[in-house]
mmCIF file of C-alpha atoms and ligand atoms in Angstrom:
data_model
loop_
_atom_site.group_PDB
_atom_site.id
_atom_site.type_symbol
_atom_site.label_atom_id
_atom_site.label_comp_id
_atom_site.label_asym_id
_atom_site.label_seq_id
_atom_site.Cartn_x
_atom_site.Cartn_y
_atom_site.Cartn_z
ATOM 1 C CA MET A 1 0.000 0.000 0.000
ATOM 2 C CA ALA A 2 2.875 2.389 0.722
ATOM 3 C CA LEU A 3 4.088 2.171 -2.872
ATOM 4 C CA ALA A 4 0.535 2.575 -4.191
ATOM 5 C CA ALA A 5 0.182 5.716 -2.084
ATOM 6 C CA LYS A 6 3.485 7.058 -3.419
ATOM 7 C CA TYR A 7 2.436 6.808 -7.052
ATOM 8 C CA ALA A 8 -1.357 7.219 -6.886
ATOM 9 C CA PRO A 9 -2.272 9.141 -3.727
ATOM 10 C CA HIS A 10 -5.580 10.309 -5.195
ATOM 11 C CA ARG A 11 -6.852 6.756 -5.464
ATOM 12 C CA THR A 12 -5.751 5.477 -2.073
ATOM 13 C CA ASP A 13 -7.387 8.072 0.184
ATOM 14 C CA PRO A 14 -10.003 6.025 2.079
ATOM 15 C CA ALA A 15 -12.249 9.074 2.451
ATOM 16 C CA LEU A 16 -12.793 9.413 -1.317
ATOM 17 C CA PRO A 17 -16.368 8.798 -2.506
ATOM 18 C CA PRO A 18 -17.070 5.885 -4.878
ATOM 19 C CA LEU A 19 -16.460 6.603 -8.556
ATOM 20 C CA ARG A 20 -19.489 7.681 -10.568
ATOM 21 C CA VAL A 21 -17.814 8.440 -13.891
ATOM 22 C CA ASN A 22 -14.419 6.937 -14.608
ATOM 23 C CA LEU A 23 -12.808 8.795 -17.505
ATOM 24 C CA TYR A 24 -9.302 7.970 -16.286
ATOM 25 C CA SER A 25 -8.585 5.469 -19.054
ATOM 26 C CA ASP A 26 -10.221 2.936 -21.344
ATOM 27 C CA THR A 27 -7.982 0.415 -19.565
ATOM 28 C CA GLN A 28 -10.316 0.575 -16.572
ATOM 29 C CA THR A 29 -13.180 -1.307 -18.207
ATOM 30 C CA LYS A 30 -14.275 -4.477 -16.410
ATOM 31 C CA PRO A 31 -15.029 -7.702 -18.317
ATOM 32 C CA SER A 32 -18.786 -8.051 -18.877
ATOM 33 C CA VAL A 33 -20.798 -11.102 -17.806
ATOM 34 C CA ALA A 34 -21.019 -12.265 -21.444
ATOM 35 C CA MET A 35 -17.249 -11.883 -21.849
ATOM 36 C CA LYS A 36 -16.665 -13.944 -18.709
ATOM 37 C CA GLU A 37 -19.008 -16.624 -20.077
ATOM 38 C CA ALA A 38 -16.908 -16.748 -23.253
ATOM 39 C CA MET A 39 -13.811 -17.134 -21.070
ATOM 40 C CA MET A 40 -15.378 -20.021 -19.172
ATOM 41 C CA ALA A 41 -16.218 -21.790 -22.413
ATOM 42 C CA ALA A 42 -12.667 -21.444 -23.835
ATOM 43 C CA GLU A 43 -10.955 -24.562 -25.149
ATOM 44 C CA VAL A 44 -7.606 -24.256 -23.469
ATOM 45 C CA GLY A 45 -4.346 -26.193 -23.451
ATOM 46 C CA ASP A 46 -0.653 -25.587 -22.817
ATOM 47 C CA GLU A 47 0.339 -22.625 -24.967
ATOM 48 C CA GLN A 48 4.078 -23.319 -24.626
ATOM 49 C CA HIS A 49 3.433 -26.694 -26.221
ATOM 50 C CA GLY A 50 1.233 -25.232 -28.948
ATOM 51 C CA ASP A 51 -1.915 -26.818 -27.516
ATOM 52 C CA ASP A 52 -4.116 -23.868 -26.618
ATOM 53 C CA LEU A 53 -6.903 -23.778 -29.190
ATOM 54 C CA ALA A 54 -8.422 -20.511 -27.980
ATOM 55 C CA ILE A 55 -5.069 -18.753 -28.469
ATOM 56 C CA HIS A 56 -4.672 -20.284 -31.935
ATOM 57 C CA GLU A 57 -8.130 -19.051 -32.895
ATOM 58 C CA LEU A 58 -7.390 -15.506 -31.722
ATOM 59 C CA CYS A 59 -3.994 -15.403 -33.459
ATOM 60 C CA ASP A 60 -5.502 -16.664 -36.736
ATOM 61 C CA ARG A 61 -8.205 -14.005 -36.523
ATOM 62 C CA MET A 62 -5.631 -11.281 -35.858
ATOM 63 C CA ALA A 63 -3.291 -12.353 -38.660
ATOM 64 C CA ALA A 64 -6.240 -12.214 -41.079
ATOM 65 C CA LEU A 65 -7.491 -8.898 -39.695
ATOM 66 C CA THR A 66 -4.103 -7.199 -40.075
ATOM 67 C CA GLY A 67 -3.208 -8.956 -43.328
ATOM 68 C CA LYS A 68 -0.078 -10.576 -41.876
ATOM 69 C CA GLU A 69 1.208 -14.151 -42.100
ATOM 70 C CA ALA A 70 1.364 -14.877 -38.399
ATOM 71 C CA ALA A 71 0.566 -13.602 -34.924
ATOM 72 C CA VAL A 72 1.557 -14.179 -31.311
ATOM 73 C CA PHE A 73 -0.523 -13.656 -28.153
ATOM 74 C CA LEU A 74 1.161 -11.597 -25.427
ATOM 75 C CA PRO A 75 0.046 -10.422 -21.990
ATOM 76 C CA SER A 76 0.292 -6.696 -22.727
ATOM 77 C CA GLY A 77 0.832 -4.030 -25.321
ATOM 78 C CA THR A 78 4.090 -2.984 -23.712
ATOM 79 C CA MET A 79 5.421 -6.499 -24.251
ATOM 80 C CA CYS A 80 4.328 -6.315 -27.912
ATOM 81 C CA ASN A 81 6.320 -3.102 -28.402
ATOM 82 C CA GLN A 82 9.366 -4.381 -26.546
ATOM 83 C CA ILE A 83 9.423 -7.766 -28.253
ATOM 84 C CA ALA A 84 8.992 -6.104 -31.641
ATOM 85 C CA ILE A 85 11.934 -3.814 -30.851
ATOM 86 C CA LEU A 86 14.029 -6.754 -29.607
ATOM 87 C CA THR A 87 13.221 -8.635 -32.808
ATOM 88 C CA HIS A 88 13.866 -5.761 -35.228
ATOM 89 C CA CYS A 89 16.867 -4.125 -33.535
ATOM 90 C CA ARG A 90 20.292 -4.957 -32.163
ATOM 91 C CA ALA A 91 22.054 -3.130 -29.344
ATOM 92 C CA GLY A 92 23.199 0.286 -30.554
ATOM 93 C CA ASP A 93 20.513 0.586 -33.220
ATOM 94 C CA GLU A 94 18.392 3.703 -33.490
ATOM 95 C CA ILE A 95 14.590 3.810 -33.619
ATOM 96 C CA LEU A 96 12.765 6.798 -35.115
ATOM 97 C CA ALA A 97 9.523 7.536 -33.260
ATOM 98 C CA HIS A 98 7.488 10.556 -32.224
ATOM 99 C CA GLU A 99 9.000 12.306 -29.206
ATOM 100 C CA LEU A 100 5.738 11.824 -27.251
ATOM 101 C CA SER A 101 5.274 8.182 -28.178
ATOM 102 C CA HIS A 102 4.475 5.465 -25.652
ATOM 103 C CA ILE A 103 7.827 3.705 -26.188
ATOM 104 C CA VAL A 104 9.606 6.957 -25.298
ATOM 105 C CA ALA A 105 7.572 8.064 -22.303
ATOM 106 C CA ASN A 106 5.654 5.131 -20.852
ATOM 107 C CA GLU A 107 7.622 1.911 -21.045
ATOM 108 C CA GLY A 108 10.199 2.405 -18.331
ATOM 109 C CA GLY A 109 13.026 3.047 -20.779
ATOM 110 C CA GLY A 110 12.426 -0.412 -22.268
ATOM 111 C CA PRO A 111 14.139 0.118 -25.643
ATOM 112 C CA GLY A 112 17.388 1.029 -23.882
ATOM 113 C CA ALA A 113 17.028 -1.392 -20.984
ATOM 114 C CA LEU A 114 16.118 -4.462 -23.050
ATOM 115 C CA ALA A 115 17.208 -4.131 -26.694
ATOM 116 C CA GLY A 116 19.969 -1.591 -26.024
ATOM 117 C CA ALA A 117 18.395 0.577 -28.734
ATOM 118 C CA VAL A 118 18.237 4.366 -28.682
ATOM 119 C CA VAL A 119 15.178 6.319 -29.746
ATOM 120 C CA LEU A 120 15.412 9.493 -31.805
ATOM 121 C CA GLY A 121 12.304 11.511 -30.978
ATOM 122 C CA LEU A 122 10.665 13.163 -33.983
ATOM 123 C CA LYS A 123 8.538 16.289 -33.715
ATOM 124 C CA GLY A 124 5.135 16.883 -35.258
ATOM 125 C CA GLU A 125 1.596 17.999 -34.557
ATOM 126 C CA ARG A 126 -0.843 15.660 -32.819
ATOM 127 C CA GLY A 127 1.642 12.874 -32.204
ATOM 128 C CA GLN A 128 2.366 12.469 -35.924
ATOM 129 C CA PHE A 129 5.225 13.428 -38.223
ATOM 130 C CA ASP A 130 5.502 13.637 -41.984
ATOM 131 C CA ALA A 131 7.749 12.112 -44.624
ATOM 132 C CA ASP A 132 9.985 15.215 -44.748
ATOM 133 C CA THR A 133 10.630 14.969 -41.015
ATOM 134 C CA VAL A 134 11.684 11.345 -41.430
ATOM 135 C CA ARG A 135 13.919 12.262 -44.396
ATOM 136 C CA ALA A 136 15.546 15.011 -42.353
ATOM 137 C CA ALA A 137 16.267 12.566 -39.529
ATOM 138 C CA LEU A 138 17.983 9.997 -41.746
ATOM 139 C CA ARG A 139 21.751 9.904 -41.431
ATOM 140 C CA GLU A 140 24.286 9.142 -44.101
ATOM 141 C CA PRO A 141 25.771 5.743 -43.205
ATOM 142 C CA ARG A 142 28.894 6.420 -41.147
ATOM 143 C CA ARG A 143 30.920 4.151 -38.894
ATOM 144 C CA ASN A 144 30.296 6.428 -35.933
ATOM 145 C CA ALA A 145 26.532 6.847 -36.405
ATOM 146 C CA PRO A 146 23.999 4.468 -34.857
ATOM 147 C CA PRO A 147 22.419 2.220 -37.484
ATOM 148 C CA GLN A 148 18.846 3.401 -38.053
ATOM 149 C CA THR A 149 16.813 0.234 -38.247
ATOM 150 C CA LEU A 150 13.238 0.891 -37.175
ATOM 151 C CA LEU A 151 10.511 3.487 -37.703
ATOM 152 C CA GLU A 152 7.659 3.393 -35.191
ATOM 153 C CA VAL A 153 4.205 5.012 -35.404
ATOM 154 C CA GLU A 154 1.227 4.978 -33.051
ATOM 155 C CA GLN A 155 -2.239 4.473 -34.527
ATOM 156 C CA THR A 156 -4.071 6.197 -32.853
ATOM 157 C CA ALA A 157 -1.471 8.588 -31.443
ATOM 158 C CA ASN A 158 -2.228 8.598 -27.713
ATOM 159 C CA SER A 159 -0.472 11.783 -26.535
ATOM 160 C CA GLY A 160 -1.380 13.340 -29.875
ATOM 161 C CA GLY A 161 -4.999 13.495 -28.718
ATOM 162 C CA GLY A 162 -5.995 10.049 -29.963
ATOM 163 C CA SER A 163 -5.397 11.327 -33.493
ATOM 164 C CA VAL A 164 -5.776 9.066 -36.519
ATOM 165 C CA TRP A 165 -2.923 8.970 -39.030
ATOM 166 C CA PRO A 166 -4.413 9.503 -42.493
ATOM 167 C CA LEU A 167 -3.558 6.548 -44.716
ATOM 168 C CA GLU A 168 -1.557 8.612 -47.216
ATOM 169 C CA LYS A 169 0.613 10.195 -44.551
ATOM 170 C CA LEU A 170 1.156 6.822 -42.923
ATOM 171 C CA ASN A 171 2.147 5.192 -46.211
ATOM 172 C CA ALA A 172 4.443 8.094 -47.059
ATOM 173 C CA VAL A 173 6.508 7.803 -43.854
ATOM 174 C CA MET A 174 6.654 4.008 -44.203
ATOM 175 C CA ASP A 175 7.909 4.349 -47.788
ATOM 176 C CA VAL A 176 10.697 6.707 -46.736
ATOM 177 C CA ALA A 177 11.756 4.261 -44.025
ATOM 178 C CA HIS A 178 11.690 1.244 -46.326
ATOM 179 C CA ALA A 179 13.625 3.110 -49.021
ATOM 180 C CA ALA A 180 16.293 3.746 -46.395
ATOM 181 C CA GLY A 181 16.436 0.032 -45.589
ATOM 182 C CA MET A 182 14.614 0.369 -42.282
ATOM 183 C CA ARG A 183 11.786 -1.760 -40.948
ATOM 184 C CA THR A 184 8.474 -0.339 -39.743
ATOM 185 C CA HIS A 185 6.403 -1.012 -36.637
ATOM 186 C CA MET A 186 2.910 0.131 -35.713
ATOM 187 C CA ASP A 187 1.905 0.496 -32.065
ATOM 188 C CA GLY A 188 -1.767 -0.252 -32.642
ATOM 189 C CA ALA A 189 -2.866 -0.117 -29.020
ATOM 190 C CA ARG A 190 -6.024 1.614 -30.289
ATOM 191 C CA LEU A 191 -5.848 0.484 -33.916
ATOM 192 C CA MET A 192 -9.541 -0.457 -34.006
ATOM 193 C CA ASN A 193 -10.489 3.044 -32.834
ATOM 194 C CA ALA A 194 -8.634 4.346 -35.891
ATOM 195 C CA VAL A 195 -10.299 1.755 -38.131
ATOM 196 C CA VAL A 196 -13.801 2.627 -36.907
ATOM 197 C CA SER A 197 -13.135 6.364 -37.028
ATOM 198 C CA ALA A 198 -11.594 6.449 -40.509
ATOM 199 C CA GLY A 199 -13.541 3.582 -42.069
ATOM 200 C CA VAL A 200 -10.277 2.094 -43.362
ATOM 201 C CA PRO A 201 -9.761 -1.652 -42.717
ATOM 202 C CA ALA A 202 -6.950 -2.697 -40.374
ATOM 203 C CA HIS A 203 -5.101 -4.621 -43.094
ATOM 204 C CA GLU A 204 -4.946 -1.462 -45.229
ATOM 205 C CA MET A 205 -3.731 0.684 -42.375
ATOM 206 C CA ALA A 206 -1.047 -1.854 -41.534
ATOM 207 C CA ALA A 207 -0.196 -2.802 -45.122
ATOM 208 C CA ARG A 208 3.269 -1.195 -45.050
ATOM 209 C CA CYS A 209 4.088 -2.092 -41.440
ATOM 210 C CA ASP A 210 6.464 -4.984 -40.921
ATOM 211 C CA SER A 211 4.872 -5.495 -37.517
ATOM 212 C CA VAL A 212 1.655 -4.311 -35.904
ATOM 213 C CA TRP A 213 -0.221 -5.101 -32.724
ATOM 214 C CA LEU A 214 -3.594 -4.500 -31.138
ATOM 215 C CA ASP A 215 -4.361 -4.116 -27.440
ATOM 216 C CA PHE A 216 -7.488 -5.790 -26.087
ATOM 217 C CA THR A 217 -7.408 -4.003 -22.750
ATOM 218 C CA LYS A 218 -8.206 -0.516 -24.040
ATOM 219 C CA GLY A 219 -11.634 0.210 -25.509
ATOM 220 C CA LEU A 220 -12.148 -3.453 -26.398
ATOM 221 C CA GLY A 221 -12.764 -4.236 -22.744
ATOM 222 C CA ALA A 222 -10.760 -7.436 -22.138
ATOM 223 C CA PRO A 223 -8.900 -7.952 -18.836
ATOM 224 C CA LEU A 224 -5.539 -8.703 -20.478
ATOM 225 C CA GLY A 225 -3.988 -9.538 -23.797
ATOM 226 C CA ALA A 226 -2.511 -8.055 -26.929
ATOM 227 C CA VAL A 227 -1.590 -9.679 -30.244
ATOM 228 C CA LEU A 228 1.549 -8.914 -32.250
ATOM 229 C CA CYS A 229 1.405 -9.673 -35.986
ATOM 230 C CA GLY A 230 3.971 -9.879 -38.778
ATOM 231 C CA SER A 231 5.678 -12.232 -41.199
ATOM 232 C CA GLU A 232 6.208 -15.855 -40.225
ATOM 233 C CA ALA A 233 9.950 -15.263 -39.825
ATOM 234 C CA PHE A 234 9.308 -12.226 -37.602
ATOM 235 C CA ILE A 235 6.814 -14.035 -35.376
ATOM 236 C CA ASP A 236 9.168 -17.007 -35.109
ATOM 237 C CA GLN A 237 11.837 -14.707 -33.660
ATOM 238 C CA ALA A 238 9.278 -12.845 -31.524
ATOM 239 C CA TRP A 239 8.254 -16.178 -29.980
ATOM 240 C CA ARG A 240 11.846 -16.723 -28.845
ATOM 241 C CA TRP A 241 11.707 -13.401 -26.953
ATOM 242 C CA LYS A 242 8.283 -14.250 -25.540
ATOM 243 C CA GLN A 243 9.818 -17.412 -24.132
ATOM 244 C CA ARG A 244 12.916 -15.647 -22.789
ATOM 245 C CA LEU A 245 10.936 -12.914 -21.082
ATOM 246 C CA GLY A 246 8.505 -15.302 -19.458
ATOM 247 C CA GLY A 247 5.576 -14.304 -21.628
ATOM 248 C CA SER A 248 4.958 -17.829 -22.852
ATOM 249 C CA LEU A 249 1.736 -19.005 -21.224
ATOM 250 C CA ARG A 250 0.004 -22.209 -20.225
ATOM 251 C CA GLN A 251 -3.829 -22.092 -20.316
ATOM 252 C CA GLY A 252 -3.765 -18.505 -21.567
ATOM 253 C CA GLY A 253 -6.723 -19.238 -23.811
ATOM 254 C CA ILE A 254 -9.002 -18.275 -20.955
ATOM 255 C CA CYS A 255 -7.868 -14.709 -21.694
ATOM 256 C CA ALA A 256 -7.605 -15.104 -25.466
ATOM 257 C CA ALA A 257 -11.306 -16.074 -25.450
ATOM 258 C CA ALA A 258 -12.103 -12.683 -23.912
ATOM 259 C CA CYS A 259 -10.164 -11.035 -26.745
ATOM 260 C CA THR A 260 -11.998 -13.026 -29.426
ATOM 261 C CA TYR A 261 -15.265 -12.074 -27.740
ATOM 262 C CA ALA A 262 -14.139 -8.429 -27.907
ATOM 263 C CA LEU A 263 -13.425 -8.713 -31.651
ATOM 264 C CA ASP A 264 -16.951 -10.040 -32.184
ATOM 265 C CA HIS A 265 -18.841 -7.644 -29.914
ATOM 266 C CA ASN A 266 -16.848 -4.566 -28.958
ATOM 267 C CA VAL A 267 -15.365 -3.193 -32.177
ATOM 268 C CA ALA A 268 -18.321 -1.547 -33.969
ATOM 269 C CA ARG A 269 -19.499 -0.027 -30.698
ATOM 270 C CA LEU A 270 -16.275 2.030 -30.468
ATOM 271 C CA ALA A 271 -18.243 4.522 -32.580
ATOM 272 C CA GLU A 272 -20.370 5.196 -29.463
ATOM 273 C CA ASP A 273 -17.231 6.048 -27.494
ATOM 274 C CA HIS A 274 -16.195 8.448 -30.254
ATOM 275 C CA ALA A 275 -19.646 10.077 -30.239
ATOM 276 C CA ASN A 276 -19.473 10.394 -26.444
ATOM 277 C CA ALA A 277 -16.028 11.966 -26.745
ATOM 278 C CA ARG A 278 -17.432 14.586 -29.128
ATOM 279 C CA VAL A 279 -20.308 15.357 -26.738
ATOM 280 C CA LEU A 280 -17.843 15.650 -23.871
ATOM 281 C CA ALA A 281 -15.549 17.926 -25.874
ATOM 282 C CA ARG A 282 -18.433 20.180 -26.904
ATOM 283 C CA GLY A 283 -19.662 20.414 -23.304
ATOM 284 C CA LEU A 284 -16.211 21.173 -21.927
ATOM 285 C CA ALA A 285 -15.532 23.772 -24.625
ATOM 286 C CA GLN A 286 -18.439 25.814 -23.257
ATOM 287 C CA ILE A 287 -16.838 26.048 -19.817
ATOM 288 C CA PRO A 288 -14.987 29.371 -19.442
ATOM 289 C CA GLY A 289 -11.218 28.960 -19.181
ATOM 290 C CA LEU A 290 -10.962 25.463 -20.685
ATOM 291 C CA VAL A 291 -9.345 24.992 -24.095
ATOM 292 C CA VAL A 292 -10.395 21.689 -25.622
ATOM 293 C CA GLU A 293 -8.587 19.760 -28.371
ATOM 294 C CA GLU A 294 -10.981 18.450 -31.031
ATOM 295 C CA PRO A 295 -11.252 14.687 -30.458
ATOM 296 C CA GLU A 296 -10.896 12.249 -33.360
ATOM 297 C CA THR A 297 -11.521 9.075 -31.380
ATOM 298 C CA ASN A 298 -12.143 8.333 -27.682
ATOM 299 C CA LEU A 299 -9.538 10.595 -26.056
ATOM 300 C CA VAL A 300 -10.401 14.162 -25.060
ATOM 301 C CA PHE A 301 -7.550 16.446 -24.024
ATOM 302 C CA PHE A 302 -8.069 19.900 -22.571
ATOM 303 C CA ASP A 303 -6.032 22.714 -21.071
ATOM 304 C CA THR A 304 -6.919 24.181 -17.673
ATOM 305 C CA ARG A 305 -4.603 27.207 -17.637
ATOM 306 C CA GLY A 306 -7.344 29.716 -18.457
ATOM 307 C CA ALA A 307 -9.414 28.498 -15.506
ATOM 308 C CA GLY A 308 -6.564 29.372 -13.122
ATOM 309 C CA LEU A 309 -6.126 25.718 -12.117
ATOM 310 C CA THR A 310 -3.459 23.140 -12.749
ATOM 311 C CA ALA A 311 -4.557 19.832 -14.235
ATOM 312 C CA ASP A 312 -3.921 18.105 -10.905
ATOM 313 C CA GLU A 313 -5.934 20.690 -8.991
ATOM 314 C CA LEU A 314 -8.933 20.181 -11.250
ATOM 315 C CA ALA A 315 -8.556 16.378 -11.221
ATOM 316 C CA ASP A 316 -8.404 16.413 -7.428
ATOM 317 C CA ARG A 317 -11.492 18.604 -7.062
ATOM 318 C CA ILE A 318 -13.671 16.495 -9.334
ATOM 319 C CA ARG A 319 -12.404 13.252 -7.807
ATOM 320 C CA TRP A 320 -14.181 14.287 -4.620
ATOM 321 C CA GLU A 321 -17.394 14.369 -6.689
ATOM 322 C CA GLY A 322 -16.792 10.877 -8.053
ATOM 323 C CA VAL A 323 -15.405 11.887 -11.468
ATOM 324 C CA GLN A 324 -11.943 10.679 -12.428
ATOM 325 C CA VAL A 325 -9.694 11.917 -15.240
ATOM 326 C CA SER A 326 -5.951 11.627 -15.812
ATOM 327 C CA THR A 327 -3.400 14.428 -16.050
ATOM 328 C CA VAL A 328 -0.616 14.426 -18.614
ATOM 329 C CA GLY A 329 1.104 17.746 -18.013
ATOM 330 C CA LYS A 330 0.911 20.689 -15.675
ATOM 331 C CA TYR A 331 -2.213 22.029 -17.397
ATOM 332 C CA ARG A 332 -3.235 19.157 -19.666
ATOM 333 C CA VAL A 333 -6.044 16.787 -18.708
ATOM 334 C CA ARG A 334 -7.054 13.601 -20.520
ATOM 335 C CA ALA A 335 -10.581 12.237 -20.344
ATOM 336 C CA CYS A 336 -11.145 8.918 -21.992
ATOM 337 C CA THR A 337 -14.491 7.451 -23.073
ATOM 338 C CA HIS A 338 -15.101 3.704 -23.114
ATOM 339 C CA LEU A 339 -17.729 0.997 -22.839
ATOM 340 C CA ASP A 340 -18.300 1.488 -19.120
ATOM 341 C CA VAL A 341 -19.273 5.179 -19.552
ATOM 342 C CA ASP A 342 -22.633 6.128 -21.081
ATOM 343 C CA ARG A 343 -24.147 9.444 -22.169
ATOM 344 C CA VAL A 344 -25.627 10.052 -18.696
ATOM 345 C CA GLY A 345 -22.116 9.726 -17.266
ATOM 346 C CA ILE A 346 -20.757 12.162 -19.840
ATOM 347 C CA ASP A 347 -23.386 14.760 -18.949
ATOM 348 C CA LEU A 348 -22.660 14.308 -15.249
ATOM 349 C CA ALA A 349 -18.907 14.719 -15.846
ATOM 350 C CA ILE A 350 -19.472 17.962 -17.781
ATOM 351 C CA GLN A 351 -21.689 19.303 -14.991
ATOM 352 C CA VAL A 352 -19.170 18.451 -12.262
ATOM 353 C CA ILE A 353 -16.236 19.926 -14.200
ATOM 354 C CA ARG A 354 -18.249 23.091 -14.831
ATOM 355 C CA GLU A 355 -19.039 23.460 -11.126
ATOM 356 C CA LYS A 356 -15.495 22.758 -10.005
ATOM 357 C CA THR A 357 -13.741 25.109 -12.447
ATOM 358 C CA SER A 358 -15.820 28.086 -11.283
ATOM 359 C CA ALA A 359 -15.726 27.164 -7.576
HETATM 360 C C1 PLP B 1 -1.665 1.458 -23.499
HETATM 361 C C2 PLP B 1 -0.674 1.692 -24.562
HETATM 362 C C3 PLP B 1 0.439 0.844 -24.695
HETATM 363 C C4 PLP B 1 0.764 -0.252 -23.714
HETATM 364 O O1 PLP B 1 -0.209 -1.215 -23.586
HETATM 365 P P1 PLP B 1 -0.343 -2.067 -22.230
HETATM 366 O O2 PLP B 1 -1.280 -3.149 -22.621
HETATM 367 O O3 PLP B 1 -0.894 -1.110 -21.209
HETATM 368 O O4 PLP B 1 1.004 -2.563 -21.865
HETATM 369 C C5 PLP B 1 1.303 1.086 -25.745
HETATM 370 N N1 PLP B 1 1.084 2.083 -26.616
HETATM 371 C C6 PLP B 1 0.028 2.909 -26.518
HETATM 372 C C7 PLP B 1 -0.157 3.979 -27.536
HETATM 373 C C8 PLP B 1 -0.878 2.755 -25.476
HETATM 374 O O5 PLP B 1 -1.905 3.591 -25.371
#
């Protein structure tokens, strides 16, 4: 408990009221009764021995969905990113990624700690960069320069406001990387949000990515699981890292079944989360002092500076009214819609935030 209090004091105060609207993250969804029933019915086996049918089914579905030859089930999205990096890169290699990307800011320094790779952070609006920025970052091959081996993009770009890379821009940066002999990786934690928002199928979005993964614990509502996809040779190597890192499972199909359930039932409904995000953004934009970024998917970012409050001050005030958001900078708040928040909850959150910014 002491460590929990150190890193999340706002959630460990016993006097806090129960949560009414949890906009902290789409990771906070709880598995539904129907999802748990699907988990109970899973045909499981020993994954390490290739015997878990529910995991095979999910991996086959994901390979087809992303248009790749093969797929591997992993416990988390972070492990997908790290194993992809370990598979694509050698120690001393350089990865090009947006400076605000998850692998830079939210994976405990994993690229350096595990693969020994360095990340060159690229700049650009809304968590994206363009082909010219990639070209400008390419180095002439020199003995004293780090080999540039991997380009990474996030679809959607989390810190970029949940923005969706347009297909043309995505293809353009991938082409520059491939022409330079690099490989390409897509962090598709919220890939299906991008697919639903843009109406572009996953296999088209990932067509020029050598590896791509999808997280099932964000808006898709599963308790754990992510699937990394790529060529057969890539997945073969990725499996070796899964084994080394202790990510090789036994009856993991009990969780894979939740992910397959999510593919069947929770993808199309992401459109509701996007609609709720737009309603939330419109409501917040009418509150004096708040500057709201236009949402493209289920993430709503807003700035509190004009209200004379820091992000943490506002988050703390509304937490005492049962509304939770996350803070991602001194004045930047993130509110995330998902399948456990309905329109009534959105309206309540707007009302509470309005009251607490003028209080
Ligand atoms: C959540 C997230 C991850 C990590 O996924 P986990 O399943 O939490 O490990 C990676 N990239 C992005 C963009 C994310 O939002």
